[in-house]
XYZ file of C-alpha atoms in Angstrom:
534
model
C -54.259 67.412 31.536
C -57.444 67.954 33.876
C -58.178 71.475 34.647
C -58.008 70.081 38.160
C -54.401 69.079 37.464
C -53.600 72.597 36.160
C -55.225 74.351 39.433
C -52.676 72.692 41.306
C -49.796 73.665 39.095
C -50.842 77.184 39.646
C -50.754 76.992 43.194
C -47.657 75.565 43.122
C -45.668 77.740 41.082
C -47.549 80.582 43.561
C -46.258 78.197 46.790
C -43.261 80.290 47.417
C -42.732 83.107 44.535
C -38.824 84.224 44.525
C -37.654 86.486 47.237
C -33.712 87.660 46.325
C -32.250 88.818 49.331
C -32.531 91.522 50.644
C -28.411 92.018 50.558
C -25.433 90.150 49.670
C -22.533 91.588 51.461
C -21.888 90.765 55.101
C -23.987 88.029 55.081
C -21.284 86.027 56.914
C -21.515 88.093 59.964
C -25.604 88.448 59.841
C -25.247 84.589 60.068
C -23.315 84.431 63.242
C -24.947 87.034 64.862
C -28.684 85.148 64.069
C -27.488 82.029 65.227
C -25.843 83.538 68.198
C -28.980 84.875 69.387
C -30.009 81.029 68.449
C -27.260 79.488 70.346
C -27.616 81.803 73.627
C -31.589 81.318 73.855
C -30.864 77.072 72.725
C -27.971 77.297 75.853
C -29.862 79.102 78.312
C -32.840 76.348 78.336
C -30.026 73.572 79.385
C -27.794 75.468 81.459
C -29.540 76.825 83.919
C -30.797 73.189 85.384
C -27.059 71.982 85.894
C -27.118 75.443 88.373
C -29.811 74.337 90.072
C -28.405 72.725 92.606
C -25.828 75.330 93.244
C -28.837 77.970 93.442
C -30.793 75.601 95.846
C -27.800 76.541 98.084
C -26.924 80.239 97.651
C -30.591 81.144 97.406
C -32.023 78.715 100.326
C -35.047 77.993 97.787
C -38.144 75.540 98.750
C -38.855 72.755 95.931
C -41.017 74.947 94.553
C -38.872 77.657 93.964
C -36.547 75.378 92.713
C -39.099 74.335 89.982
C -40.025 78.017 88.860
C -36.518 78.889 88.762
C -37.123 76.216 84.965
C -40.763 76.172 84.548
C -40.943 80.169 84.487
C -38.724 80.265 81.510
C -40.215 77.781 79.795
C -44.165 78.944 80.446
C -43.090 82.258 78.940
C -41.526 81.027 75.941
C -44.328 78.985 75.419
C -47.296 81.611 75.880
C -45.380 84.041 73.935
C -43.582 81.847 70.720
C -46.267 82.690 68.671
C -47.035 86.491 69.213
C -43.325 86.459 69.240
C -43.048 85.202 64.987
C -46.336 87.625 64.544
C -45.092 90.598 65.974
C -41.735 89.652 64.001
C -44.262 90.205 60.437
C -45.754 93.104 61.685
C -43.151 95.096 63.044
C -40.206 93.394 61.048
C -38.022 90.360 61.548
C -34.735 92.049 61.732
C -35.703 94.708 64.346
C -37.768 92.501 66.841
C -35.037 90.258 67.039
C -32.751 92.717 67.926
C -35.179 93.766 71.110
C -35.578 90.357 71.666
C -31.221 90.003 71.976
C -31.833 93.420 74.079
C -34.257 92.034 76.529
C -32.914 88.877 76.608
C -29.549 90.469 77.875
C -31.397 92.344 80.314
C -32.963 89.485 81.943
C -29.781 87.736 82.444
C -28.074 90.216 84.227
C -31.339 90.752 86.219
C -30.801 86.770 86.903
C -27.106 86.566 87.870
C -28.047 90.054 90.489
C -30.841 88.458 91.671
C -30.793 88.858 95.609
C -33.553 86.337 96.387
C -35.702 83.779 94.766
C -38.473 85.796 94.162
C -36.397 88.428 91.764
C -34.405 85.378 89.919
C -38.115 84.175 88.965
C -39.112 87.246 87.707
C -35.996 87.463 85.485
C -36.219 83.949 84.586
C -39.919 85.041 83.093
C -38.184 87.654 81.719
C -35.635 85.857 80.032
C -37.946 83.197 78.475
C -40.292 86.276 77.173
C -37.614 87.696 75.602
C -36.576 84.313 73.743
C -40.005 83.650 72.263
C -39.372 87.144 70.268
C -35.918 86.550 69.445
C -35.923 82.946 68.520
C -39.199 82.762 65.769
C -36.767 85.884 63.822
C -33.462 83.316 63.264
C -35.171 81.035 60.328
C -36.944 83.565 58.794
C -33.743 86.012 58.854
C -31.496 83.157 57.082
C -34.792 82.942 54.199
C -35.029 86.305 53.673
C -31.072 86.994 52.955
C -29.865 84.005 51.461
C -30.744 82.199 48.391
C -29.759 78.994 46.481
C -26.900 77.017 47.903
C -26.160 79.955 50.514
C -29.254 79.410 51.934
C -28.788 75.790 52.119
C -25.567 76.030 53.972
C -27.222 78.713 56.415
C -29.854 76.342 57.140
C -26.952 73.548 57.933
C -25.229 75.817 59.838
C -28.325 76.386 61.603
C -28.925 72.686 62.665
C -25.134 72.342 63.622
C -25.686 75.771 65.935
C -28.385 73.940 67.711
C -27.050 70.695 68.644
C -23.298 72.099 69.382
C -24.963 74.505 71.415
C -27.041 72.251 73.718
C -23.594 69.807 73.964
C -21.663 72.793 75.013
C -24.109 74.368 77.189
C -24.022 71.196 79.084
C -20.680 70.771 79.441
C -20.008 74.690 79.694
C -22.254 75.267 82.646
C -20.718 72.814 84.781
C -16.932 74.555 84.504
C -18.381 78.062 84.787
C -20.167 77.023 88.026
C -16.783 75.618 89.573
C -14.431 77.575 87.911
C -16.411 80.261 90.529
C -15.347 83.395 87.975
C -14.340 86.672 90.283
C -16.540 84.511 93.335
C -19.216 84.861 90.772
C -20.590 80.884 91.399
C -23.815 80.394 89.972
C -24.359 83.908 88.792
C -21.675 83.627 85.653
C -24.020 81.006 83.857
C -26.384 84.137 83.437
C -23.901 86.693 83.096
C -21.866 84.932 80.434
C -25.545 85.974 78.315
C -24.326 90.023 79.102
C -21.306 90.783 76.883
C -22.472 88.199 73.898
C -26.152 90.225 74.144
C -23.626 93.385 73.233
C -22.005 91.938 70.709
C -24.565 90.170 68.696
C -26.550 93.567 68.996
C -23.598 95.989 67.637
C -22.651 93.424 65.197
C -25.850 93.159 63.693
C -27.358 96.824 64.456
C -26.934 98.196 60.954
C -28.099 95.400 58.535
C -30.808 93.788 60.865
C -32.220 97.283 62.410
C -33.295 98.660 58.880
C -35.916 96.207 58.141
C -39.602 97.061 58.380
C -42.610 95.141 59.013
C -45.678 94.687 56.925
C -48.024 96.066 59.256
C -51.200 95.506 61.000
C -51.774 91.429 60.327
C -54.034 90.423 63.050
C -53.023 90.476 66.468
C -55.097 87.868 68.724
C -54.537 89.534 71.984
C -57.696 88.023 74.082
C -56.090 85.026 72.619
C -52.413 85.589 74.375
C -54.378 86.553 77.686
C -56.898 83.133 78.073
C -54.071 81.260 77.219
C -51.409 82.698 79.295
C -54.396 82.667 82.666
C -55.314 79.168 82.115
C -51.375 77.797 82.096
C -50.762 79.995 85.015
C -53.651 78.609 86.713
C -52.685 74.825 85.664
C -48.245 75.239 86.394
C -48.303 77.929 89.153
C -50.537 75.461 91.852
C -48.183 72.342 90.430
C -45.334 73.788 90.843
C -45.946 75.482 94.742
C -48.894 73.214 95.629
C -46.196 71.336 97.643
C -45.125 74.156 99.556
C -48.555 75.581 100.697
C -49.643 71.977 101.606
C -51.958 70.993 99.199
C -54.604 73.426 100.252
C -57.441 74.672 98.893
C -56.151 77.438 96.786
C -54.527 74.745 94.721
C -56.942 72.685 93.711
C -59.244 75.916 93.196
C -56.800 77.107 90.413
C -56.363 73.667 88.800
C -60.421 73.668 88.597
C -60.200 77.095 87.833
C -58.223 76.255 84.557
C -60.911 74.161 82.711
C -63.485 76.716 82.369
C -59.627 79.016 81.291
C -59.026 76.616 78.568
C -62.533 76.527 77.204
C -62.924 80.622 76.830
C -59.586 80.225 75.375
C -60.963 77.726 72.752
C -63.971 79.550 72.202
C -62.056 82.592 71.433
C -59.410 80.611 68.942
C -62.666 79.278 67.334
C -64.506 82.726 66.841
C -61.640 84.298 65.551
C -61.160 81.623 62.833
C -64.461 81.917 62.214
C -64.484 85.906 61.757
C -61.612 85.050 58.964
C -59.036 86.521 61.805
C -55.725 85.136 62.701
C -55.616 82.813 65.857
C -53.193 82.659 67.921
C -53.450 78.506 67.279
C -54.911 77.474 64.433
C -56.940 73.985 66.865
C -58.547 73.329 63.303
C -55.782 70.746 62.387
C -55.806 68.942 65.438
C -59.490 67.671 63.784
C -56.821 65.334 62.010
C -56.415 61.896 64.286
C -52.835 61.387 62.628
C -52.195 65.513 64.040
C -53.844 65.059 67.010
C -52.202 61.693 68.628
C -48.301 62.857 66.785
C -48.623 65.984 68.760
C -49.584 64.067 71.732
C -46.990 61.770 71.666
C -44.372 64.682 70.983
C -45.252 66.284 73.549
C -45.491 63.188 75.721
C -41.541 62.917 75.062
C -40.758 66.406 75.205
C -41.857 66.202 78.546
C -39.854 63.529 79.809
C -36.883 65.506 78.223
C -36.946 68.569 80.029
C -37.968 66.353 83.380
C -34.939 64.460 82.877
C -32.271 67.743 82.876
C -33.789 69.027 85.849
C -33.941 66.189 88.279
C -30.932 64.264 86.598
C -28.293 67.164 87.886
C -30.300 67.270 90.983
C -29.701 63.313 91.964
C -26.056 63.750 90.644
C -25.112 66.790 92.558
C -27.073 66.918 95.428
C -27.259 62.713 95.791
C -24.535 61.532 94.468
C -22.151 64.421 95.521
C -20.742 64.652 91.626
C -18.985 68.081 90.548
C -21.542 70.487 88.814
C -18.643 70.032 85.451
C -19.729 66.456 85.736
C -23.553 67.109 86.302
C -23.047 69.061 82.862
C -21.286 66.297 80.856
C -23.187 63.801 82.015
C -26.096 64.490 79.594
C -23.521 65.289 76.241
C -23.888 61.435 75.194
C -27.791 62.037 75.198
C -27.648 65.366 72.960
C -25.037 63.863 70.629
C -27.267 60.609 70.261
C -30.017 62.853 69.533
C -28.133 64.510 66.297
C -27.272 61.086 65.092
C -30.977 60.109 64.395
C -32.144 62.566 61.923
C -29.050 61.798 58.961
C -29.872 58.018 59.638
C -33.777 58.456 59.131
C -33.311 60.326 55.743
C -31.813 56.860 54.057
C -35.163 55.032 55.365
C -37.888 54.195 52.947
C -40.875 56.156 53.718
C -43.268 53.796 54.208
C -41.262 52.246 56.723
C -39.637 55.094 58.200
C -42.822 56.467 59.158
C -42.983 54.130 62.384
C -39.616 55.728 63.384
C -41.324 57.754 65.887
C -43.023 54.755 67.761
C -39.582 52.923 67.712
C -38.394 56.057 69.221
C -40.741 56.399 72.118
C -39.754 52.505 72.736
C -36.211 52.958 72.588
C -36.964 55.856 75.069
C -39.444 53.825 77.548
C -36.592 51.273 77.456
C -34.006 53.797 78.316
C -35.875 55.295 81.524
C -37.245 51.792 82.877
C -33.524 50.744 82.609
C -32.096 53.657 84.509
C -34.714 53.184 87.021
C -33.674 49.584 88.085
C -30.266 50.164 87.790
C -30.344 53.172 90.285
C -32.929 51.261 92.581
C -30.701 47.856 92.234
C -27.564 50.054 93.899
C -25.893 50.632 90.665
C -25.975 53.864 90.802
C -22.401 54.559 91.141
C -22.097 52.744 87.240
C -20.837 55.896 85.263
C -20.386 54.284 82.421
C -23.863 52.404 82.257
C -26.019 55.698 82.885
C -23.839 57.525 80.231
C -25.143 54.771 77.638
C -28.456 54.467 78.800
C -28.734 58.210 78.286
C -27.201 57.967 74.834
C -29.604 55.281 74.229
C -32.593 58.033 75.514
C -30.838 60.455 73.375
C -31.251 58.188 70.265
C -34.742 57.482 71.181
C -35.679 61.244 71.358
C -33.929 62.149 68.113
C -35.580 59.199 66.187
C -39.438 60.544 67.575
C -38.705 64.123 66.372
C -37.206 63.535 63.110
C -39.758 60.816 62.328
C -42.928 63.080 63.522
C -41.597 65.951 62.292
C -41.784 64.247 58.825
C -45.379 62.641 59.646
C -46.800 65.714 60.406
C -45.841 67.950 57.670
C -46.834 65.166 55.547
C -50.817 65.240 56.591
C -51.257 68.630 56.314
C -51.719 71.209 53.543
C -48.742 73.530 52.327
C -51.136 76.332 53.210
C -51.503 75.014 56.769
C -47.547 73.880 57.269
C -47.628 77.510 59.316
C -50.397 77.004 61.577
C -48.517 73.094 62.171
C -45.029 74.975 63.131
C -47.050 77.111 65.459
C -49.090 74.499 67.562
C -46.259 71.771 67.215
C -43.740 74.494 68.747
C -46.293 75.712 71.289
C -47.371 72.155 72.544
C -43.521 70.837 72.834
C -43.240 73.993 75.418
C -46.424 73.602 77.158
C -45.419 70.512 77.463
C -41.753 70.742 78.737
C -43.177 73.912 81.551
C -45.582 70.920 82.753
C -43.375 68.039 82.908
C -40.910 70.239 84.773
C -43.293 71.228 87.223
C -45.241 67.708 87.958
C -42.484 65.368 87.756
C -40.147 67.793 89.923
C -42.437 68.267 92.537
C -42.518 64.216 92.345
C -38.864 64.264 92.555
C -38.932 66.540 96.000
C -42.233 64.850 97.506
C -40.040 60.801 97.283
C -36.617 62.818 97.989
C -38.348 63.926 101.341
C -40.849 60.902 102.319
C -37.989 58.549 101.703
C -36.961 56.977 105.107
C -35.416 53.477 103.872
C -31.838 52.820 104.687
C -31.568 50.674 102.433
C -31.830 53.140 99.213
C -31.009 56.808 99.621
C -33.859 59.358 99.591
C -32.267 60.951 96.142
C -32.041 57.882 94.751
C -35.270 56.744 95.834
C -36.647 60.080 94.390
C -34.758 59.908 90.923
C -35.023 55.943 90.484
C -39.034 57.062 91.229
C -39.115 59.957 88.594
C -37.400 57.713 85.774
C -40.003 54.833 86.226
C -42.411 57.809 85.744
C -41.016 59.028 82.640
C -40.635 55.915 81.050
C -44.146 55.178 81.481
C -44.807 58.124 80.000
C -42.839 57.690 76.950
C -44.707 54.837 76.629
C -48.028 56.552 76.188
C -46.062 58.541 73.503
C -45.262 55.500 71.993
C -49.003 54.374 72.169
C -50.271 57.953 70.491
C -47.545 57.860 68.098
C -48.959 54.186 66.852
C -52.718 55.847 67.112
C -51.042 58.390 64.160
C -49.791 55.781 61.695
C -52.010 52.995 62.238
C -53.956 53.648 59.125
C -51.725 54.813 56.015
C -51.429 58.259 55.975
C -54.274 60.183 53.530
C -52.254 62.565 51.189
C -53.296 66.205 53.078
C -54.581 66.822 49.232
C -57.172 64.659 49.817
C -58.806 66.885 52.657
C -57.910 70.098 50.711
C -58.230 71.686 47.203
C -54.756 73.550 47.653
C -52.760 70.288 47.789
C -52.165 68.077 45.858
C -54.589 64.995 45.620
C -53.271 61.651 44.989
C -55.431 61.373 41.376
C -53.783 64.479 40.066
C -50.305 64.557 41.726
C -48.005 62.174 39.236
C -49.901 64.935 36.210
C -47.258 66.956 37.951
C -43.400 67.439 37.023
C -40.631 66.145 39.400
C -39.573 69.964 39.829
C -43.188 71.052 40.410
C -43.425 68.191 43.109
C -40.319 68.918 44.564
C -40.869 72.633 44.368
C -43.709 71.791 46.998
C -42.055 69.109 49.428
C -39.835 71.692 49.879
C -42.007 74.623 50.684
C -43.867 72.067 53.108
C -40.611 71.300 54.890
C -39.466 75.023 54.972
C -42.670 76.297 56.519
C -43.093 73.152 59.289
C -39.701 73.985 60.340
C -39.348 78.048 60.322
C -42.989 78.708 59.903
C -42.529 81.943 61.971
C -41.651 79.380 65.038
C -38.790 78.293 66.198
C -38.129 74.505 65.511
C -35.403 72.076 66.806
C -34.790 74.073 69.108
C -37.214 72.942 71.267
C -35.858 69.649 71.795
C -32.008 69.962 71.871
């Protein structure tokens, strides 16, 4: 055997070394209570857009309001998702997500007493800080008190928590809002957060509170502030640049945000180069096959979120549906969406790789189809919108599954981290954006729209799903750009990995050993994972 081959042995038998758990009793409970914290952060994202229309209302908010009332939540959790799994090393997984449960039960009640829009903003922002410290904790909680089969099941449990969750926050919001709880309305999809916040904390006080952090590891705070000014400056004139008019102030901050991004950049680069901790390691993106798969995910990820904020928009406010059906309506898509990943797993690699341009087509095909069929008066077709999302659904699960699995494959073990991290941050970025460009698109047709012949909302919405489905189909062009060429081995382009003239010197376990470790770190890295899309 080369002394090349053996290197590689070494490193991985050092991949992941064994880590027991830190306990064995109660671990049943621990469970529940980290993927309740899971579930309420996962249910929050989706809830809160069936409500929208019901806050328009109450609230008396402008389109732009409107937006923020989603965007803020989202902009937050993306800014702070990484800081949020940092902090959770430094200060200890356990205890952060505890504050994290604590703040995020805070902000909710702060949302359902808001008096105005400004204050249900602020809690919004609130709320979505609060997730990005709670939600990078769940994964690594599950690795660091299970083992073997347990941990296994945990992790099952985990994916199961994530899709049930988004299906019943859909179809939970919707009853809440007209059930009209103690003449709470619109306030009791926030306040249902308050007594499962209490719960989840006393339940998990004890075994979750003890655990301490490894210290100091780097914390890139000019980092967190570059990045969180230049989003501000790029969502915040989007996203009100309709109410003030287009002025100058908007296009000042958009400007404003190139020379943001570059200091930003700068600063990522000189801390990598200092041997420091970035806050995102932009190294990998170097990669084409990186670069255009995170592109096109987050090309689809932002037709996603677009789609559950204008979708119960155009059915409650244009179509005059019942918020309960504005929150079914999307249950076919999130279903679909579970069904691609089991079906993927059976597909030969080399062909399941171009899963995720299939995906994005299946997806363009899904949008461009709801488009004519609400502009061609069909509108009133329940049935055909609840396939064609299904269909969209399908689409979405069959891009993230598939890039999920092309990414972690062209990249280092050693770098699987950084991946999670940017992949995570990017589907955010990119879900705050969409929300904020394509609903101000949504309000701008809704209100120009002066045919009799189609209504304004389903001018607007038949508009806005045209949009989106050309935009999945730029996703669908980046996500060819990625797998155009066979994928390199990511041993080839580092010494850590394996390389493909020294990887069948190793056993099946030793091989295997290392899949898995690449898996395990792309999806709980320190950042949340599926999460993002369900």
């Amino acid at each position: 055997m080369t002394n090349e081959a053996s290197q590689q042995r070494q490193h991985v038998q050092h991949v992941q070394p064994p880590q027991p758990p830190q306990q064995t009793r109660g671990t049943g409970l621990l469970l529940a209570v980290l993927l309740g914290g899971q579930a309420m952060a996962n249910v929050d994202i989706a809830i809160v857009n069936v409500a929208v229309p019901s806050i328009e209302r109450s609230l008396h908010t402008t389109g732009g309001q409107t937006t923020a009332v989603v965007a803020g939540y989202t902009l937050a959790y993306a800014i702070l998702l990484s800081t949020g799994a940092r902090l959770g090393g430094m200060l200890g997984h356990g205890r952060v997500f505890l504050w994290g449960v604590g703040a995020f039960t805070a902000a909710s009640l702060a949302c359902g007493a808001a008096s105005g829009p400004a204050s249900l903003i602020l809690a919004r922002i609130g709320q979505g800080a609060a997730a990005a410290f709670m939600v990078p904790q769940v994964l690594v909680g599950i690795h660091n008190h299970f083992e073997g089969q347990k941990r296994a099941r945990a992790i099952g449990y985990y994916a199961v928590a994530l899709s049930a969750s988004a299906a019943f926050g859909q179809a939970m919001s919707g009853f809440l809002i007209a059930a009209n709880v103690f003449g709470s309305g619109w306030r009791s999809v926030f306040l249902v957060n308050v007594p499962i916040g209490i719960l989840l904390i006393a339940a998990g006080a004890r075994r979750l509170g003890a655990e301490r952090g490894h210290g100091a590891q780097g914390f890139d705070g000019w980092g967190v502030l570059t990045f969180s000014v230049a989003m501000a400056l790029v969502v915040a004139p989007v996203v009100f640049g309709r109410d003030m008019g287009w002025g100058p102030t908007t296009w000042i901050c958009l400007g404003a945000s190139v020379p943001a991004f570059g200091a930003f950049i700068a600063i990522e680069r000189g801390v990598s180069v200092r041997g420091g901790r970035p806050l995102l390691d932009l190294g990998i993106v170097a990669r084409p096959e990186v670069a255009f798969g995170l592109l096109s995910q987050a090309a689809v990820t932002a037709t996603y979120f677009s789609l559950l904020f204008v979708l119960a928009l155009y059915l409650q406010r244009g179509l005059g549906k019942a918020p309960e059906y504005s929150g079914l309506a999307l249950v076919p898509w999130v279903l679909a969406f579970g069904v691609a990943g089991p079906v993927l797993s059976r597909i030969p690699r080399r062909v399941g790789r171009f899963s995720p341009v299939v995906g994005c087509l299946l997806l363009t095909m899904a949008f461009a189809s709801i488009s004519w069929s609400t502009r061609s008066e069909r509108a009133g077709d329940d049935l055909r919108l609840l396939a064609l999302l299904g269909l969209g659904g399908l689409g979405l699960g069959t891009t993230f599954s598939g890039q999920i699995a092309n990414l972690t494959a062209a990249v280092p073990v050693g770098n699987a981290s950084d991946l999670s991290g940017l992949f995570n941050t990017m589907a955010q970025v990119a879900a705050c954006v969409g929300v904020a460009v394509f609903g101000t698109l949504y309000f701008t047709v809704e209100t120009r729209a002066t045919t009799s012949a189609i209504p304004s909302a389903s001018s607007a919405f038949s508009t806005v799903a045209a949009s989106l489905a050309a935009m999945a189909m730029l996703g669908a062009i980046a996500a060819y750009l990625s797998v155009r060429r066979p994928m390199e081995s990511a041993g080839d382009r580092s010494p850590s990995a394996f390389n493909p003239d020294t990887h069948d010197n190793l056993t099946r376990d030793e091989r295997k050993r290392a899949s898995d470790e690449r898996s395990r770190k792309a999806i709980g890295g320190g950042v949340g994972g599926a999460d993002s899309q369900t």
